[in-house]
């Protein structure tokens, strides 16, 4: 994809019509993929990115949970408001895009215009699309948004349109893993595999309902229970995020109040300083220890509290293994006996043997052969009633592994962790008791009371956080059991529905889909790990600052390797962490193979000189065949321009006019020797 042109009419700070030609202009010596947008904060750089996303994705540009009314309010707010007296404000706005895109192996030129105007009640929106100058064949009005989202998925836009905030999120270990997971699934199309898997699940359930069997009813109940648990887990995750935001706000309010206490309390504040510092350190240690205990509890710990039960489960698993071995042997013997019985009925068989026994003798021979084969079964018979778990060989292996871990090591780790937490809490209680004994000045009493109230509210939020985390752990445990039960019921349904070839085919397709998704994900992750290692080393300008990167296929957590050392991203310096986030975006785009433009909004201000130079010289010229770089005047100094110049096609200078309250646009054709012109326009 290459964006040829974008035009805004009365959109945000862009009053009137403002058109941008965006095709990179190459010369004989260099490929110049970068189009630079420069201006002060508020001049319209972020509005430019918002406009492109809004044109392509409509309401999804604001997120997948935005209501229609909120979206319409956003459209109304984006209609330009002129500042001049006597000028009638416009009641409509529009965004136009022209871009080239290869679809079904053929290159097409698309023109998209999203416009809206104010009505008496709210807003009326219109979307126009042409393909090579005419409407796409068979495209209905209500299908236009979906058509655009298929061309350029909103999840892909998250990867190719990014700003400093996206880099900050990728720098955070937990949030970065979530973004990485969503992006990898989207780029590989795994979300489509999951959707197809769900459709097959519904199909199997409906076919089962037609048969009106008990297993069919149990399958539907198990499927509904898994879906309910998944929805509950999602609700709890949202509640956890909201609780975390509230906690952060409360921490900020407490810090503000403590600073006020220190500034106004004089000697009083000095007497509290040491205790408060110790209190803060202890609180951080307690939080870290609680997370450690939670991670243990989320793992094998529930098994460790019942060692006798674990041993019984192990015994039961061994019995079922013996039963499976015996059953398999019996089946093989039955097949051999049946084969012998068929052959002994044939006269040709006895002619080849050279004897001709009568019917009675043949029966005696078959009976003797059957007895010898039965005695040859090496497996001990096990009563069918002894089989209660119905675990597969893979499930038995996994359960035995959990039991070994639960009985060896985990209890001691949990005991040590809880004892350390108890000691920390006792020390914190002592510090808080000492703090309560410090005499309080009457003038500072209102501040202290407010501070105490905030601390109580924070503690309540922390208790809520613990309760939510506990419930999430419970739901995840139930969900794991529910999913295992669902798979077990489907296996039973498969046996029951052997005559139903369509259900069998759907079940086989489900399994093939899941195997395919896992293999594809692992294969692509292997490539991504290698590419990410290479790109990070390039940005750091060191060949072996990292030897390897490992990405967990389930959690998408990142582990780094250097020599014999293994460590997390937190061990990197602040600058290296930023470059690792940029290298992640770079590697994802390469592995995806999607030829999309890259739009980067104000990424340079967060980097120091060395890392900024690495990004400009190493990443930006190679980020894509078309790079739109939006930067503030402070970011684009003489040195930056000099580094950018070999890859710089042309520049748009954005100036916000305070008198008219609109953005003015100047285009500069940047090439060697024209930097002076740019500087004069910027001045």
XYZ file of C-alpha atoms in Angstrom:
683
model
C 0.000 0.000 0.000
C 1.125 3.546 -0.728
C -0.854 6.642 0.224
C -0.839 9.021 -2.734
C -2.826 11.920 -1.367
C -4.750 13.089 1.723
C -7.047 16.112 1.876
C -8.826 17.633 4.898
C -11.752 20.020 4.554
C -12.746 21.886 7.742
C -11.336 19.042 9.848
C -10.040 20.043 13.286
C -7.444 22.829 13.032
C -7.425 22.475 9.221
C -9.848 25.201 8.124
C -10.907 25.177 4.490
C -9.326 22.590 2.189
C -5.770 21.371 2.865
C -4.239 18.786 0.509
C -1.061 16.771 1.040
C 0.804 14.951 -1.741
C 2.512 12.019 -0.039
C 4.204 9.929 -2.753
C 7.950 9.848 -1.899
C 10.094 11.600 -4.500
C 13.195 9.587 -5.362
C 16.223 10.927 -7.202
C 18.894 9.137 -9.220
C 21.085 8.352 -6.215
C 18.800 7.721 -3.268
C 15.463 6.250 -2.350
C 13.822 8.974 -0.276
C 10.915 7.352 1.587
C 10.470 9.987 4.353
C 7.895 12.792 4.201
C 8.430 15.123 7.169
C 5.704 17.103 8.934
C 7.187 19.757 11.214
C 5.545 22.261 13.507
C 4.958 23.320 17.071
C 2.669 21.435 19.406
C -0.962 22.080 18.463
C -0.166 22.776 14.801
C -2.052 19.707 13.532
C 0.420 16.816 13.461
C -1.633 14.480 15.622
C -4.808 15.643 13.814
C -3.181 14.460 10.554
C -2.766 10.910 11.942
C -6.252 10.945 13.485
C -7.698 11.987 10.129
C -6.164 9.067 8.233
C -7.354 6.541 10.803
C -10.822 8.105 10.937
C -11.133 8.007 7.137
C -10.154 4.315 6.981
C -11.821 2.907 10.084
C -14.644 5.217 11.160
C -15.731 4.532 14.747
C -13.047 1.829 15.193
C -10.448 4.611 15.072
C -11.652 5.520 18.583
C -11.620 1.921 19.891
C -13.840 -1.144 19.577
C -16.067 -0.195 22.530
C -17.104 3.311 21.489
C -20.856 3.878 21.337
C -22.540 5.409 18.311
C -23.483 8.546 20.272
C -19.890 9.067 21.457
C -18.660 8.623 17.884
C -21.147 11.192 16.564
C -20.123 13.640 19.301
C -16.507 13.155 18.214
C -17.395 13.922 14.578
C -19.180 17.124 15.608
C -16.196 18.252 17.683
C -13.917 17.717 14.671
C -15.777 20.239 12.468
C -13.520 23.307 12.219
C -14.518 26.402 14.229
C -13.212 29.685 12.715
C -12.153 32.450 15.101
C -12.984 35.521 12.962
C -16.032 37.529 13.844
C -18.729 37.602 11.189
C -17.565 34.343 9.608
C -20.274 31.685 9.513
C -18.888 28.430 10.944
C -19.100 25.419 8.619
C -21.586 22.686 9.425
C -19.700 19.878 7.656
C -16.239 18.331 7.303
C -14.599 15.693 5.144
C -11.440 13.601 4.775
C -10.290 12.291 1.389
C -7.650 9.643 0.745
C -6.204 8.229 -2.451
C -4.020 5.158 -2.158
C -2.692 2.222 -4.171
C -3.291 -1.303 -2.891
C -2.547 -4.758 -4.282
C -5.705 -6.860 -3.933
C -6.025 -10.432 -5.207
C -2.677 -10.024 -6.966
C -3.705 -6.877 -8.873
C -2.776 -3.258 -8.150
C -5.748 -0.929 -7.729
C -6.139 2.756 -6.971
C -8.743 3.566 -4.323
C -10.308 6.908 -3.543
C -12.083 7.170 -0.190
C -14.024 10.135 1.138
C -15.636 10.165 4.587
C -17.764 13.265 5.142
C -20.304 14.342 7.731
C -22.547 17.313 8.414
C -24.480 18.600 11.354
C -28.245 17.891 11.449
C -30.974 19.130 13.749
C -30.755 15.984 15.859
C -27.120 14.944 15.581
C -24.883 14.234 12.576
C -25.212 12.540 9.185
C -22.219 10.584 7.871
C -21.434 9.510 4.302
C -18.714 7.164 3.003
C -17.737 7.087 -0.678
C -15.347 4.491 -2.199
C -14.128 4.058 -5.766
C -11.796 1.396 -7.180
C -9.903 2.501 -10.286
C -12.397 5.337 -10.765
C -15.640 3.392 -10.274
C -17.558 1.865 -7.322
C -16.392 -1.662 -6.394
C -18.683 -4.219 -8.004
C -21.449 -5.552 -5.751
C -20.508 -3.336 -2.767
C -23.649 -2.285 -0.851
C -23.850 0.860 1.268
C -23.794 -1.022 4.571
C -20.734 -3.036 3.438
C -18.392 -0.107 2.767
C -16.870 0.135 6.273
C -16.302 -3.615 6.298
C -14.667 -3.425 2.856
C -12.155 -0.821 4.117
C -11.433 -2.783 7.272
C -10.651 -5.854 5.188
C -8.247 -3.838 3.033
C -6.539 -2.181 6.019
C -7.448 -3.921 9.340
C -7.581 -1.600 12.331
C -5.227 -3.978 14.183
C -2.650 -3.493 11.400
C -3.043 0.271 11.734
C -2.007 -0.056 15.377
C 1.329 -1.426 14.160
C 1.966 0.898 11.240
C 0.590 4.159 12.743
C 2.238 4.773 16.091
C 3.413 7.560 18.350
C 5.525 8.088 21.441
C 2.704 6.760 23.612
C 2.721 3.438 21.733
C 6.489 3.200 22.322
C 5.900 3.862 26.043
C 3.332 1.047 26.166
C 5.681 -1.384 24.418
C 8.392 -0.426 26.928
C 6.162 -1.643 29.788
C 6.811 -5.367 30.223
C 3.208 -6.438 30.954
C 1.415 -4.088 28.557
C 4.059 -4.669 25.894
C 3.408 -8.435 26.060
C -0.339 -7.844 25.605
C 0.209 -5.570 22.581
C 2.690 -8.072 21.112
C 0.202 -10.925 21.543
C -2.700 -9.038 19.939
C -0.552 -7.858 17.045
C 0.956 -11.274 16.289
C -2.489 -12.928 16.284
C -3.870 -10.239 14.007
C -0.969 -10.274 11.550
C -1.013 -14.077 11.302
C -4.806 -14.142 10.951
C -5.097 -16.291 14.101
C -8.138 -14.284 15.207
C -9.863 -15.590 12.062
C -8.861 -19.151 12.996
C -10.342 -18.651 16.471
C -13.551 -17.274 14.943
C -13.796 -20.263 12.568
C -13.163 -22.603 15.500
C -16.087 -20.981 17.374
C -18.315 -21.336 14.293
C -17.428 -25.014 14.081
C -18.219 -25.341 17.788
C -21.701 -23.927 17.188
C -22.189 -26.196 14.167
C -21.213 -29.297 16.140
C -23.548 -28.317 18.961
C -26.457 -27.789 16.562
C -25.885 -31.146 14.884
C -25.698 -32.716 18.280
C -28.996 -31.050 19.269
C -30.625 -32.683 16.268
C -29.619 -36.078 17.621
C -31.143 -35.206 21.030
C -28.561 -37.268 22.913
C -27.535 -36.743 26.533
C -23.960 -36.134 25.441
C -25.217 -33.431 23.077
C -27.002 -31.668 25.900
C -23.915 -31.999 28.086
C -21.776 -30.538 25.274
C -24.021 -27.466 24.991
C -23.991 -26.989 28.787
C -20.187 -27.322 28.863
C -19.803 -24.864 25.971
C -22.112 -22.334 27.663
C -20.240 -22.708 30.955
C -16.876 -22.096 29.249
C -18.300 -19.048 27.480
C -19.719 -17.728 30.778
C -16.371 -18.171 32.514
C -14.542 -16.435 29.653
C -16.943 -13.477 29.861
C -16.517 -13.338 33.639
C -12.739 -13.397 33.269
C -12.941 -10.489 30.816
C -15.188 -8.537 33.230
C -12.729 -9.120 36.060
C -9.790 -8.026 33.896
C -11.596 -4.761 33.127
C -12.390 -4.301 36.836
C -8.740 -4.976 37.628
C -7.615 -2.291 35.170
C -10.098 0.221 36.616
C -8.970 -0.629 40.133
C -5.319 -0.155 39.110
C -6.104 3.254 37.620
C -7.926 4.282 40.799
C -4.985 3.062 42.890
C -2.540 5.087 40.814
C -4.701 8.201 41.237
C -4.884 7.589 44.988
C -1.110 7.125 45.222
C -0.672 10.399 43.368
C -3.089 12.194 45.717
C -1.288 10.781 48.764
C 2.076 11.924 47.421
C 0.667 15.410 46.748
C -0.687 15.614 50.293
C 2.605 14.428 51.778
C 4.500 17.048 49.800
C 2.122 19.689 51.123
C 2.668 18.399 54.638
C 6.439 18.626 54.205
C 6.320 22.119 52.734
C 4.047 23.523 55.443
C 5.040 21.446 58.440
C 8.682 22.498 59.030
C 10.171 20.505 61.898
C 7.048 18.410 62.087
C 7.626 17.097 58.576
C 11.299 16.405 59.279
C 10.349 14.169 62.225
C 8.157 12.080 59.954
C 10.464 11.898 56.951
C 12.530 8.906 58.000
C 9.522 6.861 59.083
C 7.599 7.717 55.929
C 10.508 6.710 53.740
C 10.738 3.400 55.535
C 6.971 2.985 55.239
C 7.133 3.512 51.476
C 9.973 1.005 51.076
C 8.069 -1.597 53.110
C 4.884 -1.043 51.119
C 6.774 -1.598 47.871
C 8.396 -4.762 49.243
C 5.010 -6.041 50.451
C 3.468 -5.388 47.054
C 6.306 -7.251 45.335
C 6.036 -10.154 47.766
C 2.250 -10.342 47.347
C 2.674 -10.550 43.588
C 5.242 -13.324 44.065
C 2.825 -15.263 46.304
C 0.012 -14.669 43.833
C 2.132 -16.066 41.012
C 2.809 -19.183 43.127
C -0.879 -19.507 43.972
C -1.837 -19.142 40.311
C 0.429 -22.043 39.450
C 0.795 -25.469 41.052
C 0.189 -24.420 44.661
C -3.480 -25.593 44.802
C -2.200 -29.162 44.239
C 0.412 -28.865 46.979
C -2.173 -28.393 49.742
C -3.504 -31.928 49.167
C -0.518 -34.294 48.795
C -2.542 -37.425 49.615
C -5.063 -36.529 46.961
C -2.212 -35.997 44.493
C -0.824 -39.457 45.231
C -4.270 -40.984 44.766
C -4.675 -39.172 41.497
C -1.252 -40.496 40.427
C -2.343 -44.036 41.334
C -5.602 -43.564 39.462
C -3.753 -42.290 36.399
C -1.482 -45.343 36.483
C -4.508 -47.663 36.686
C -6.061 -45.927 33.697
C -2.776 -46.232 31.807
C -2.780 -49.992 32.506
C -6.436 -50.188 31.420
C -5.653 -48.368 28.173
C -2.696 -50.672 27.463
C -4.825 -53.770 28.186
C -7.723 -52.484 26.094
C -5.435 -51.690 23.165
C -3.867 -55.168 23.340
C -7.313 -56.813 23.482
C -8.412 -54.903 20.404
C -5.326 -56.082 18.491
C -5.916 -59.693 19.597
C -9.595 -59.518 18.574
C -8.558 -58.296 15.143
C -6.089 -61.199 14.787
C -8.684 -63.773 15.940
C -11.270 -62.428 13.492
C -8.704 -62.570 10.686
C -7.803 -66.209 11.557
C -11.502 -67.132 11.758
C -12.124 -65.735 8.262
C -9.125 -67.527 6.781
C -10.032 -70.859 8.427
C -13.459 -70.713 6.781
C -11.714 -70.735 3.373
C -10.956 -74.078 1.675
C -8.072 -72.391 -0.153
C -6.387 -71.829 3.232
C -6.456 -75.565 4.088
C -5.256 -76.481 0.611
C -2.220 -74.246 1.178
C -1.659 -75.778 4.649
C -1.934 -79.309 3.177
C -4.646 -80.794 5.432
C -8.425 -80.963 5.296
C -9.876 -81.104 8.852
C -13.591 -81.468 9.473
C -15.769 -78.655 10.878
C -15.337 -79.788 14.489
C -11.552 -79.915 14.207
C -11.493 -76.463 12.652
C -13.506 -75.134 15.585
C -11.143 -76.781 18.073
C -8.142 -75.286 16.322
C -9.672 -71.794 16.351
C -10.597 -72.181 20.028
C -7.060 -73.276 20.938
C -5.538 -70.432 18.916
C -7.870 -67.941 20.587
C -6.879 -69.194 24.043
C -3.144 -68.927 23.239
C -3.551 -65.389 21.894
C -5.534 -64.320 24.964
C -2.820 -65.693 27.240
C -0.164 -63.808 25.229
C -1.598 -60.380 26.195
C 1.252 -58.802 28.267
C -1.026 -56.236 29.913
C -2.943 -56.940 33.118
C -6.756 -56.610 32.741
C -8.352 -53.659 34.550
C -12.069 -53.362 35.326
C -13.842 -50.697 33.224
C -15.379 -49.309 36.463
C -11.879 -48.362 37.620
C -11.649 -45.761 34.796
C -13.140 -42.495 36.144
C -10.894 -39.677 34.869
C -10.853 -40.605 31.157
C -7.601 -38.698 30.624
C -5.688 -38.912 27.372
C -2.003 -39.893 27.314
C -1.015 -36.207 26.906
C -3.280 -35.193 29.808
C -1.857 -37.955 32.029
C 1.656 -36.716 31.325
C 0.697 -33.140 32.156
C -1.061 -34.133 35.403
C 1.891 -36.275 36.531
C 4.234 -33.350 35.838
C 2.062 -31.035 37.957
C 1.927 -33.558 40.783
C 5.742 -33.928 40.841
C 6.155 -30.161 40.986
C 3.462 -29.805 43.671
C 5.052 -32.419 45.933
C 8.669 -31.300 45.457
C 9.623 -27.683 45.954
C 6.507 -25.552 45.619
C 5.339 -25.884 49.280
C 8.753 -24.757 50.590
C 8.791 -21.766 48.235
C 5.275 -20.785 49.297
C 6.127 -21.178 53.003
C 9.233 -19.012 52.705
C 7.346 -16.378 50.730
C 4.449 -16.148 53.195
C 6.831 -15.945 56.153
C 8.721 -13.096 54.485
C 5.412 -11.314 53.826
C 4.406 -11.725 57.483
C 7.721 -10.257 58.654
C 7.355 -7.279 56.308
C 3.806 -6.597 57.476
C 4.829 -6.759 61.122
C 7.609 -4.276 60.459
C 5.188 -2.006 58.573
C 2.726 -2.149 61.510
C 5.543 -1.056 63.841
C 6.511 1.857 61.562
C 2.876 2.985 61.250
C 2.481 2.752 65.018
C 5.578 4.940 65.456
C 4.155 7.404 62.942
C 0.902 7.632 64.866
C 2.800 8.664 68.005
C 4.437 11.689 66.352
C 2.857 14.836 67.835
C 0.645 16.626 65.319
C 0.546 20.393 65.029
C -3.007 21.809 65.141
C -2.294 23.860 62.029
C -1.395 20.662 60.159
C -4.321 18.654 61.517
C -6.581 19.135 58.414
C -3.732 18.079 56.123
C -3.005 15.031 58.265
C -6.679 14.072 58.400
C -6.974 14.331 54.632
C -3.799 12.256 54.254
C -5.143 9.592 56.619
C -8.432 9.462 54.686
C -6.560 9.014 51.421
C -4.449 6.226 52.924
C -7.600 4.443 54.157
C -9.168 4.769 50.706
C -5.972 3.444 49.129
C -5.938 0.476 51.522
C -9.563 -0.284 50.610
C -8.657 -0.226 46.913
C -5.739 -2.552 47.613
C -8.111 -4.949 49.398
C -10.408 -4.802 46.389
C -7.414 -5.498 44.136
C -6.568 -8.606 46.180
C -10.187 -9.802 46.031
C -10.311 -9.282 42.255
C -6.987 -11.094 41.809
C -8.261 -13.997 43.953
C -11.472 -14.226 41.928
C -9.515 -14.087 38.661
C -7.413 -17.008 39.889
C -10.563 -18.953 40.811
C -12.225 -18.232 37.473
C -9.065 -19.197 35.548
C -8.898 -22.484 37.476
C -12.585 -23.203 36.764
C -12.110 -22.163 33.144
C -9.187 -24.563 32.722
C -11.270 -27.383 34.189
C -14.265 -26.356 32.073
C -12.226 -26.350 28.865
C -10.781 -29.763 29.744
C -14.314 -31.070 30.419
C -15.516 -29.598 27.110
C -12.730 -31.394 25.225
C -13.610 -34.624 27.062
C -17.305 -34.308 26.137
C -16.365 -33.635 22.517
C -14.260 -36.808 22.516
C -17.262 -38.752 23.844
C -19.505 -37.103 21.279
C -17.062 -38.131 18.584
C -17.439 -41.768 19.634
C -21.231 -41.438 19.817
C -21.478 -39.729 16.441
C -19.260 -42.090 14.473
C -21.964 -42.523 11.857
C -22.303 -38.767 11.375
C -19.549 -38.017 8.886
C -20.177 -34.251 8.870
C -19.707 -33.930 12.620
C -16.599 -36.071 12.357
C -15.260 -33.837 9.608
C -15.999 -30.727 11.696
C -14.205 -32.208 14.692
C -11.200 -33.135 12.549
C -11.221 -29.664 11.027
C -11.253 -28.125 14.510
C -8.237 -30.148 15.527
C -6.412 -29.347 12.280
C -7.160 -25.649 12.716
C -5.785 -25.603 16.241
C -2.684 -27.558 15.236
C -2.176 -25.226 12.286
C -2.595 -22.107 14.440
C -0.083 -23.347 17.018
C 2.502 -24.393 14.417
C 2.086 -21.163 12.454
C 2.376 -19.063 15.592
C 5.513 -20.878 16.739
C 7.091 -20.716 13.279
C 6.432 -16.990 12.957
C 7.586 -16.354 16.520
C 10.882 -18.093 15.713
C 11.360 -15.738 12.772
C 10.257 -12.754 14.878
C 12.740 -13.637 17.648
C 15.629 -13.800 15.185
C 14.565 -10.581 13.406
C 14.006 -8.706 16.681
C 17.469 -9.699 17.934
C 19.079 -8.494 14.711
C 17.168 -5.198 14.545
C 17.827 -4.355 18.202
C 21.555 -4.974 17.776
C 21.517 -2.737 14.691
C 19.792 0.087 16.565
C 22.242 -0.230 19.454
C 25.087 -0.355 16.913
C 26.499 -3.401 18.623
C 26.572 -6.764 16.889
C 26.057 -8.881 20.008
C 24.451 -6.771 22.702
C 21.864 -9.582 22.564
C 22.528 -13.162 21.488
C 18.886 -14.188 21.334
C 15.318 -13.250 22.240
C 12.717 -15.791 23.430
C 8.986 -15.005 23.173
C 6.569 -17.240 25.095
C 3.920 -18.554 22.668
C 1.142 -18.320 25.292
C 1.907 -15.194 27.356
C 4.152 -13.414 24.797
C 6.525 -12.513 27.624
C 10.026 -11.697 26.401
C 13.262 -13.223 27.777
C 16.638 -11.911 26.616
C 19.924 -13.857 26.316
C 23.479 -12.545 26.362
C 26.303 -15.030 26.760
C 25.245 -17.411 29.516
C 23.034 -14.766 31.093
C 19.226 -14.720 30.906
C 17.300 -11.602 31.907
C 14.145 -9.544 31.335
C 13.654 -6.208 29.613
C 13.863 -4.415 32.960
C 17.626 -5.067 32.937
C 18.047 -2.829 29.878
C 18.850 0.847 30.301
C 16.115 3.425 29.683
C 17.488 4.222 26.232
C 17.920 0.539 25.333
C 14.353 -0.139 26.450
C 13.105 2.545 24.049
C 15.155 1.106 21.204
C 13.860 -2.381 22.032
C 10.296 -1.078 21.637
C 11.209 0.458 18.255
C 12.988 -2.753 17.211
C 9.805 -4.680 18.134
C 7.711 -2.513 15.783
C 10.361 -2.840 13.075
C 10.589 -6.624 13.382
C 6.799 -7.092 13.477
C 6.417 -5.170 10.239
C 9.146 -7.214 8.506
C 7.752 -10.547 9.654
C 4.189 -9.580 8.734
C 5.194 -9.017 5.113
C 2.427 -6.407 4.837
C 3.702 -3.529 2.633
C 2.054 -0.716 4.594
C 3.253 2.867 5.036
C 4.586 3.809 8.478
C 3.316 6.954 10.213
C 5.300 8.036 13.291
C 4.106 10.862 15.543
C 6.677 12.760 17.685
C 8.964 9.823 18.534
C 12.276 11.683 18.928
C 11.759 13.817 22.029
C 11.930 10.804 24.347
C 15.366 9.692 23.101
C 18.814 10.919 24.049
C 21.276 12.024 21.344
C 22.865 8.613 20.710
C 19.585 6.719 20.544
C 17.911 9.467 18.493
C 20.749 9.234 15.970
C 20.366 5.444 15.812
C 16.650 5.777 15.110
C 17.123 8.455 12.417
C 20.027 6.837 10.589
C 19.224 3.147 11.070
C 15.459 2.742 11.466
C 13.583 5.549 9.700
C 15.149 5.142 6.203
C 14.361 1.394 6.309
C 11.079 1.391 8.226
C 8.967 1.242 5.043
C 8.769 2.253 1.414
C 6.771 5.272 2.658
C 7.434 6.923 6.029
C 5.497 9.915 7.334
C 7.411 11.451 10.227
C 5.620 14.027 12.380
C 7.953 15.977 14.676
C 7.972 19.134 16.754
C 10.296 22.029 16.030
C 12.301 21.058 19.107
C 12.892 17.575 17.688
C 13.963 18.701 14.203
C 17.164 20.674 14.715
C 20.022 21.189 12.280
C 21.743 17.892 13.183
C 18.527 15.903 12.764
C 17.874 17.459 9.362
C 21.407 16.646 8.254
C 20.944 12.999 9.265
C 17.514 12.787 7.613
C 18.422 14.555 4.368
C 19.607 11.494 2.323
C 16.250 9.756 2.898
C 14.016 12.856 3.005
C 11.612 13.360 0.086
C 9.806 16.572 1.010
C 8.536 18.454 4.028
C 5.303 20.040 5.122
C 5.691 22.910 7.573
C 2.589 23.292 9.789
C 1.965 26.681 11.413
C -0.988 27.412 13.674
C -2.236 30.985 13.196
C -3.396 32.341 16.549
C -5.410 35.094 14.863
C -7.482 32.841 12.613
C -7.214 29.735 14.854
C -6.376 27.513 11.880
C -3.327 25.676 10.573
C -1.406 27.015 7.584
C 0.549 24.530 5.450
C 3.779 25.215 3.534
C 5.430 22.549 1.371
C 9.217 22.415 1.066
C 11.004 20.215 -1.480
C 13.970 19.163 0.620
C 17.157 18.169 -1.176
C 20.880 18.789 -0.809
C 21.586 22.506 -0.447
C 17.996 23.450 0.463
C 18.281 23.208 4.225
C 18.698 27.005 4.388
C 15.263 27.462 2.816
C 13.751 25.162 5.428
C 15.391 27.106 8.239
C 14.107 30.411 6.864
C 10.543 29.083 6.637
C 10.783 27.619 10.157
C 12.027 30.975 11.482
